[in-house]
């Protein structure tokens, strides 16, 4: 399996079985520690022209979590399962979507940037990572977070990721508030079409991916979900 296929399948191998159970248990309880809105109602029905969605509430989440302006608040070190879980969207912030997968993984012996060299494997120096995916009307929304020791290491990884994805078709996703650097693209691997949005946020790289038979790969949906993700990361960073 090449690196593109590995990415397309949402890094299904990251984390241990125990870590996956921990995160899924947190999801079932409706808590993630990063500011979920337990009292929020399911988003109202919206058509594609109004919200870039496929059906009731697709891509809107609760609509209550908006990232703050500016690029601050991302300097925290995400090096525990708890901090990774808190940064990932949970059912409280994804009302109307069904939780599918949740994983958190801490790298036991992370490599330094010097050990990684110019290799295009941008995750090489990561110290932790996590995944949360949700589904609605056949559309899957997957959120991944990859953490590094500091902002310099994260920026270097972000440049590698951007270079490696430059061969794909660019997607026109509006800038996400509070995000200094991001890029989006369409790609197909393993017979699945997808829309990837990658955001560089201080010490982490955050990705939102849309795919599935019910997805129209809407840039608006991707943008809305990214706002939920950025808000979660900000709150998790503030609480660490």
mmCIF file of C-alpha atoms in Angstrom:
data_model
loop_
_atom_site.group_PDB
_atom_site.id
_atom_site.type_symbol
_atom_site.label_atom_id
_atom_site.label_comp_id
_atom_site.label_asym_id
_atom_site.label_seq_id
_atom_site.Cartn_x
_atom_site.Cartn_y
_atom_site.Cartn_z
ATOM 1 C CA UNK A 1 0.000 0.000 0.000
ATOM 2 C CA UNK A 2 1.481 3.364 -0.966
ATOM 3 C CA UNK A 3 1.379 6.496 1.183
ATOM 4 C CA UNK A 4 -1.583 7.914 -0.750
ATOM 5 C CA UNK A 5 -3.694 4.840 -0.078
ATOM 6 C CA UNK A 6 -2.682 4.924 3.582
ATOM 7 C CA UNK A 7 -3.832 8.524 3.847
ATOM 8 C CA UNK A 8 -7.052 7.797 1.933
ATOM 9 C CA UNK A 9 -8.026 5.110 4.408
ATOM 10 C CA UNK A 10 -7.865 7.599 7.258
ATOM 11 C CA UNK A 11 -4.848 6.078 8.909
ATOM 12 C CA UNK A 12 -6.996 3.237 10.204
ATOM 13 C CA UNK A 13 -3.966 1.665 11.804
ATOM 14 C CA UNK A 14 -2.976 4.466 14.177
ATOM 15 C CA UNK A 15 -3.232 3.938 17.893
ATOM 16 C CA UNK A 16 -3.655 0.814 19.970
ATOM 17 C CA UNK A 17 -6.893 -1.087 20.465
ATOM 18 C CA UNK A 18 -6.973 0.104 24.065
ATOM 19 C CA UNK A 19 -6.604 3.741 23.021
ATOM 20 C CA UNK A 20 -9.405 3.312 20.483
ATOM 21 C CA UNK A 21 -11.710 1.939 23.161
ATOM 22 C CA UNK A 22 -10.880 4.848 25.457
ATOM 23 C CA UNK A 23 -11.786 7.432 22.832
ATOM 24 C CA UNK A 24 -14.946 5.629 21.712
ATOM 25 C CA UNK A 25 -16.062 5.339 25.336
ATOM 26 C CA UNK A 26 -15.624 9.093 25.697
ATOM 27 C CA UNK A 27 -17.679 9.609 22.545
ATOM 28 C CA UNK A 28 -20.472 7.388 23.854
ATOM 29 C CA UNK A 29 -20.616 9.503 27.000
ATOM 30 C CA UNK A 30 -20.812 12.643 24.890
ATOM 31 C CA UNK A 31 -17.666 14.150 26.366
ATOM 32 C CA UNK A 32 -14.269 14.982 24.967
ATOM 33 C CA UNK A 33 -12.954 17.613 27.334
ATOM 34 C CA UNK A 34 -12.569 20.221 24.612
ATOM 35 C CA UNK A 35 -15.738 22.232 25.068
ATOM 36 C CA UNK A 36 -18.542 20.117 23.588
ATOM 37 C CA UNK A 37 -21.992 21.672 23.627
ATOM 38 C CA UNK A 38 -24.092 19.068 25.379
ATOM 39 C CA UNK A 39 -27.230 21.214 25.256
ATOM 40 C CA UNK A 40 -27.064 22.060 21.555
ATOM 41 C CA UNK A 41 -29.966 20.990 19.365
ATOM 42 C CA UNK A 42 -29.646 19.118 16.071
ATOM 43 C CA UNK A 43 -29.135 21.588 13.231
ATOM 44 C CA UNK A 44 -32.224 22.422 11.172
ATOM 45 C CA UNK A 45 -32.685 21.062 7.676
ATOM 46 C CA UNK A 46 -30.762 23.049 5.063
ATOM 47 C CA UNK A 47 -30.492 22.561 1.324
ATOM 48 C CA UNK A 48 -27.251 22.514 -0.669
ATOM 49 C CA UNK A 49 -27.669 26.011 -2.007
ATOM 50 C CA UNK A 50 -28.007 27.449 1.476
ATOM 51 C CA UNK A 51 -25.311 25.488 3.280
ATOM 52 C CA UNK A 52 -23.527 23.251 0.805
ATOM 53 C CA UNK A 53 -25.001 20.126 2.374
ATOM 54 C CA UNK A 54 -26.598 16.852 1.349
ATOM 55 C CA UNK A 55 -29.449 16.857 3.823
ATOM 56 C CA UNK A 56 -30.549 17.793 7.297
ATOM 57 C CA UNK A 57 -27.702 19.491 9.067
ATOM 58 C CA UNK A 58 -24.861 17.995 7.015
ATOM 59 C CA UNK A 59 -21.630 19.860 7.599
ATOM 60 C CA UNK A 60 -23.065 22.234 10.188
ATOM 61 C CA UNK A 61 -22.349 20.468 13.479
ATOM 62 C CA UNK A 62 -23.960 22.377 16.333
ATOM 63 C CA UNK A 63 -23.233 25.700 14.695
ATOM 64 C CA UNK A 64 -22.185 26.992 18.115
ATOM 65 C CA UNK A 65 -18.444 26.397 18.020
ATOM 66 C CA UNK A 66 -16.586 29.055 16.058
ATOM 67 C CA UNK A 67 -12.823 29.528 16.147
ATOM 68 C CA UNK A 68 -11.591 32.777 17.580
ATOM 69 C CA UNK A 69 -9.898 35.295 15.350
ATOM 70 C CA UNK A 70 -6.134 35.496 15.011
ATOM 71 C CA UNK A 71 -3.599 32.710 14.975
ATOM 72 C CA UNK A 72 -2.826 32.469 18.692
ATOM 73 C CA UNK A 73 -3.788 29.732 21.121
ATOM 74 C CA UNK A 74 -2.062 26.841 19.348
ATOM 75 C CA UNK A 75 1.267 26.705 21.157
ATOM 76 C CA UNK A 76 0.297 23.903 23.541
ATOM 77 C CA UNK A 77 2.010 20.528 23.411
ATOM 78 C CA UNK A 78 -0.414 17.725 22.540
ATOM 79 C CA UNK A 79 1.479 14.762 23.943
ATOM 80 C CA UNK A 80 -1.151 12.835 25.928
ATOM 81 C CA UNK A 81 -4.155 10.765 24.904
ATOM 82 C CA UNK A 82 -6.343 13.126 26.924
ATOM 83 C CA UNK A 83 -5.183 16.216 25.028
ATOM 84 C CA UNK A 84 -5.592 14.489 21.651
ATOM 85 C CA UNK A 85 -9.102 13.301 22.560
ATOM 86 C CA UNK A 86 -10.064 16.784 23.724
ATOM 87 C CA UNK A 87 -8.919 18.300 20.420
ATOM 88 C CA UNK A 88 -11.011 15.928 18.288
ATOM 89 C CA UNK A 89 -14.693 16.665 17.619
ATOM 90 C CA UNK A 90 -17.103 14.594 19.714
ATOM 91 C CA UNK A 91 -20.854 13.873 19.423
ATOM 92 C CA UNK A 92 -21.619 17.031 21.393
ATOM 93 C CA UNK A 93 -20.002 19.155 18.709
ATOM 94 C CA UNK A 94 -21.219 16.998 15.802
ATOM 95 C CA UNK A 95 -24.961 16.866 16.403
ATOM 96 C CA UNK A 96 -26.762 15.134 13.548
ATOM 97 C CA UNK A 97 -23.741 12.941 12.727
ATOM 98 C CA UNK A 98 -23.222 9.355 13.908
ATOM 99 C CA UNK A 99 -19.827 8.582 15.524
ATOM 100 C CA UNK A 100 -17.895 5.849 13.711
ATOM 101 C CA UNK A 101 -14.274 5.752 14.849
ATOM 102 C CA UNK A 102 -12.156 7.358 17.550
ATOM 103 C CA UNK A 103 -8.463 6.760 18.205
ATOM 104 C CA UNK A 104 -5.614 8.442 20.042
ATOM 105 C CA UNK A 105 -1.986 7.335 19.869
ATOM 106 C CA UNK A 106 1.181 8.562 21.556
ATOM 107 C CA UNK A 107 4.454 7.729 19.788
ATOM 108 C CA UNK A 108 6.720 5.868 22.214
ATOM 109 C CA UNK A 109 10.010 6.860 20.606
ATOM 110 C CA UNK A 110 9.417 9.815 18.270
ATOM 111 C CA UNK A 111 12.062 10.712 15.689
ATOM 112 C CA UNK A 112 13.731 14.083 15.497
ATOM 113 C CA UNK A 113 13.477 16.256 12.402
ATOM 114 C CA UNK A 114 17.164 15.499 11.741
ATOM 115 C CA UNK A 115 16.414 11.767 11.728
ATOM 116 C CA UNK A 116 13.624 12.295 9.196
ATOM 117 C CA UNK A 117 15.614 14.396 6.722
ATOM 118 C CA UNK A 118 13.971 15.475 3.439
ATOM 119 C CA UNK A 119 11.792 12.371 3.245
ATOM 120 C CA UNK A 120 8.283 13.261 1.987
ATOM 121 C CA UNK A 121 6.778 11.283 4.873
ATOM 122 C CA UNK A 122 5.658 14.425 6.694
ATOM 123 C CA UNK A 123 4.420 12.514 9.762
ATOM 124 C CA UNK A 124 7.892 11.142 10.487
ATOM 125 C CA UNK A 125 8.647 13.401 13.483
ATOM 126 C CA UNK A 126 5.158 13.270 15.009
ATOM 127 C CA UNK A 127 4.865 12.683 18.745
ATOM 128 C CA UNK A 128 1.125 11.872 18.779
ATOM 129 C CA UNK A 129 -1.870 11.565 16.485
ATOM 130 C CA UNK A 130 -5.589 10.957 16.609
ATOM 131 C CA UNK A 131 -8.626 10.272 14.446
ATOM 132 C CA UNK A 132 -12.371 10.788 14.824
ATOM 133 C CA UNK A 133 -14.872 10.019 12.073
ATOM 134 C CA UNK A 134 -18.602 10.562 11.754
ATOM 135 C CA UNK A 135 -21.256 9.663 9.191
ATOM 136 C CA UNK A 136 -24.508 11.180 7.984
ATOM 137 C CA UNK A 137 -26.603 10.127 4.965
ATOM 138 C CA UNK A 138 -23.722 8.124 3.498
ATOM 139 C CA UNK A 139 -21.215 10.956 3.860
ATOM 140 C CA UNK A 140 -18.186 10.415 6.082
ATOM 141 C CA UNK A 141 -16.369 13.258 7.820
ATOM 142 C CA UNK A 142 -12.983 12.320 9.237
ATOM 143 C CA UNK A 143 -10.842 14.519 11.474
ATOM 144 C CA UNK A 144 -7.167 13.763 12.077
ATOM 145 C CA UNK A 145 -4.692 15.612 14.254
ATOM 146 C CA UNK A 146 -0.921 15.101 14.141
ATOM 147 C CA UNK A 147 1.156 16.669 16.916
ATOM 148 C CA UNK A 148 4.826 17.689 16.986
ATOM 149 C CA UNK A 149 7.327 18.778 19.634
ATOM 150 C CA UNK A 150 7.158 22.462 18.690
ATOM 151 C CA UNK A 151 5.914 24.894 16.084
ATOM 152 C CA UNK A 152 9.107 24.713 14.019
ATOM 153 C CA UNK A 153 8.766 20.948 13.589
ATOM 154 C CA UNK A 154 5.069 21.294 12.733
ATOM 155 C CA UNK A 155 5.784 23.971 10.114
ATOM 156 C CA UNK A 156 8.429 21.792 8.474
ATOM 157 C CA UNK A 157 5.984 18.879 8.345
ATOM 158 C CA UNK A 158 3.276 21.129 6.945
ATOM 159 C CA UNK A 159 5.540 22.221 4.092
ATOM 160 C CA UNK A 160 6.309 18.575 3.281
ATOM 161 C CA UNK A 161 2.619 17.692 3.274
ATOM 162 C CA UNK A 162 1.792 20.644 1.025
ATOM 163 C CA UNK A 163 4.534 19.708 -1.428
ATOM 164 C CA UNK A 164 3.429 16.067 -1.555
ATOM 165 C CA UNK A 165 -0.217 17.015 -2.186
ATOM 166 C CA UNK A 166 0.553 19.620 -4.875
ATOM 167 C CA UNK A 167 -0.028 17.009 -7.592
ATOM 168 C CA UNK A 168 -3.733 16.783 -6.744
ATOM 169 C CA UNK A 169 -6.531 19.042 -7.985
ATOM 170 C CA UNK A 170 -6.922 22.127 -5.827
ATOM 171 C CA UNK A 171 -10.228 22.594 -3.991
ATOM 172 C CA UNK A 172 -11.634 26.063 -3.413
ATOM 173 C CA UNK A 173 -12.314 26.051 0.337
ATOM 174 C CA UNK A 174 -12.689 29.459 1.976
ATOM 175 C CA UNK A 175 -10.056 30.472 4.565
ATOM 176 C CA UNK A 176 -10.964 29.241 8.041
ATOM 177 C CA UNK A 177 -11.011 31.949 10.750
ATOM 178 C CA UNK A 178 -8.053 31.650 13.092
ATOM 179 C CA UNK A 179 -6.004 29.529 10.690
ATOM 180 C CA UNK A 180 -2.857 31.098 9.283
ATOM 181 C CA UNK A 181 -2.036 28.435 6.704
ATOM 182 C CA UNK A 182 -4.278 25.880 4.981
ATOM 183 C CA UNK A 183 -4.819 24.180 1.634
ATOM 184 C CA UNK A 184 -7.432 21.848 0.175
ATOM 185 C CA UNK A 185 -7.505 19.367 -2.673
ATOM 186 C CA UNK A 186 -9.525 16.579 -4.279
ATOM 187 C CA UNK A 187 -8.109 13.096 -4.685
ATOM 188 C CA UNK A 188 -9.060 9.517 -5.393
ATOM 189 C CA UNK A 189 -7.456 6.427 -3.895
ATOM 190 C CA UNK A 190 -8.746 2.945 -3.325
ATOM 191 C CA UNK A 191 -11.760 3.744 -5.494
ATOM 192 C CA UNK A 192 -12.951 6.518 -3.174
ATOM 193 C CA UNK A 193 -13.221 10.197 -4.028
ATOM 194 C CA UNK A 194 -12.385 12.651 -1.284
ATOM 195 C CA UNK A 195 -11.912 16.293 -0.362
ATOM 196 C CA UNK A 196 -9.001 17.000 1.990
ATOM 197 C CA UNK A 197 -8.509 20.225 3.924
ATOM 198 C CA UNK A 198 -5.188 20.546 5.763
ATOM 199 C CA UNK A 199 -4.579 23.239 8.390
ATOM 200 C CA UNK A 200 -1.295 24.182 10.065
ATOM 201 C CA UNK A 201 -2.013 25.227 13.652
ATOM 202 C CA UNK A 202 0.978 25.912 15.860
ATOM 203 C CA UNK A 203 2.319 22.557 17.042
ATOM 204 C CA UNK A 204 -0.226 20.437 15.168
ATOM 205 C CA UNK A 205 -1.469 19.673 11.674
ATOM 206 C CA UNK A 206 -5.242 19.221 11.510
ATOM 207 C CA UNK A 207 -7.026 17.588 8.581
ATOM 208 C CA UNK A 208 -10.675 17.337 7.595
ATOM 209 C CA UNK A 209 -11.654 14.783 4.978
ATOM 210 C CA UNK A 210 -15.009 14.240 3.273
ATOM 211 C CA UNK A 211 -15.791 11.056 1.372
ATOM 212 C CA UNK A 212 -18.477 8.420 0.845
ATOM 213 C CA UNK A 213 -21.263 7.566 -1.559
ATOM 214 C CA UNK A 214 -23.524 10.240 -0.095
ATOM 215 C CA UNK A 215 -20.977 13.036 -0.269
ATOM 216 C CA UNK A 216 -20.965 15.787 -2.873
ATOM 217 C CA UNK A 217 -17.528 16.852 -1.570
ATOM 218 C CA UNK A 218 -18.819 20.312 -0.786
ATOM 219 C CA UNK A 219 -16.171 22.951 0.016
ATOM 220 C CA UNK A 220 -18.778 24.675 2.209
ATOM 221 C CA UNK A 221 -19.291 21.534 4.271
ATOM 222 C CA UNK A 222 -15.526 21.145 4.618
ATOM 223 C CA UNK A 223 -15.211 24.765 5.754
ATOM 224 C CA UNK A 224 -17.994 24.400 8.335
ATOM 225 C CA UNK A 225 -16.493 21.235 9.787
ATOM 226 C CA UNK A 226 -13.059 22.841 9.905
ATOM 227 C CA UNK A 227 -14.446 25.630 12.085
ATOM 228 C CA UNK A 228 -15.706 23.050 14.588
ATOM 229 C CA UNK A 229 -12.310 21.321 14.576
ATOM 230 C CA UNK A 230 -10.307 24.530 15.042
ATOM 231 C CA UNK A 231 -12.508 25.558 17.954
ATOM 232 C CA UNK A 232 -11.963 22.186 19.634
ATOM 233 C CA UNK A 233 -8.207 22.449 19.212
ATOM 234 C CA UNK A 234 -8.164 25.976 20.625
ATOM 235 C CA UNK A 235 -10.147 24.939 23.679
ATOM 236 C CA UNK A 236 -7.999 21.846 24.231
ATOM 237 C CA UNK A 237 -4.852 23.981 23.991
ATOM 238 C CA UNK A 238 -6.229 26.495 26.490
ATOM 239 C CA UNK A 239 -7.090 23.709 28.937
ATOM 240 C CA UNK A 240 -3.685 22.015 28.751
#
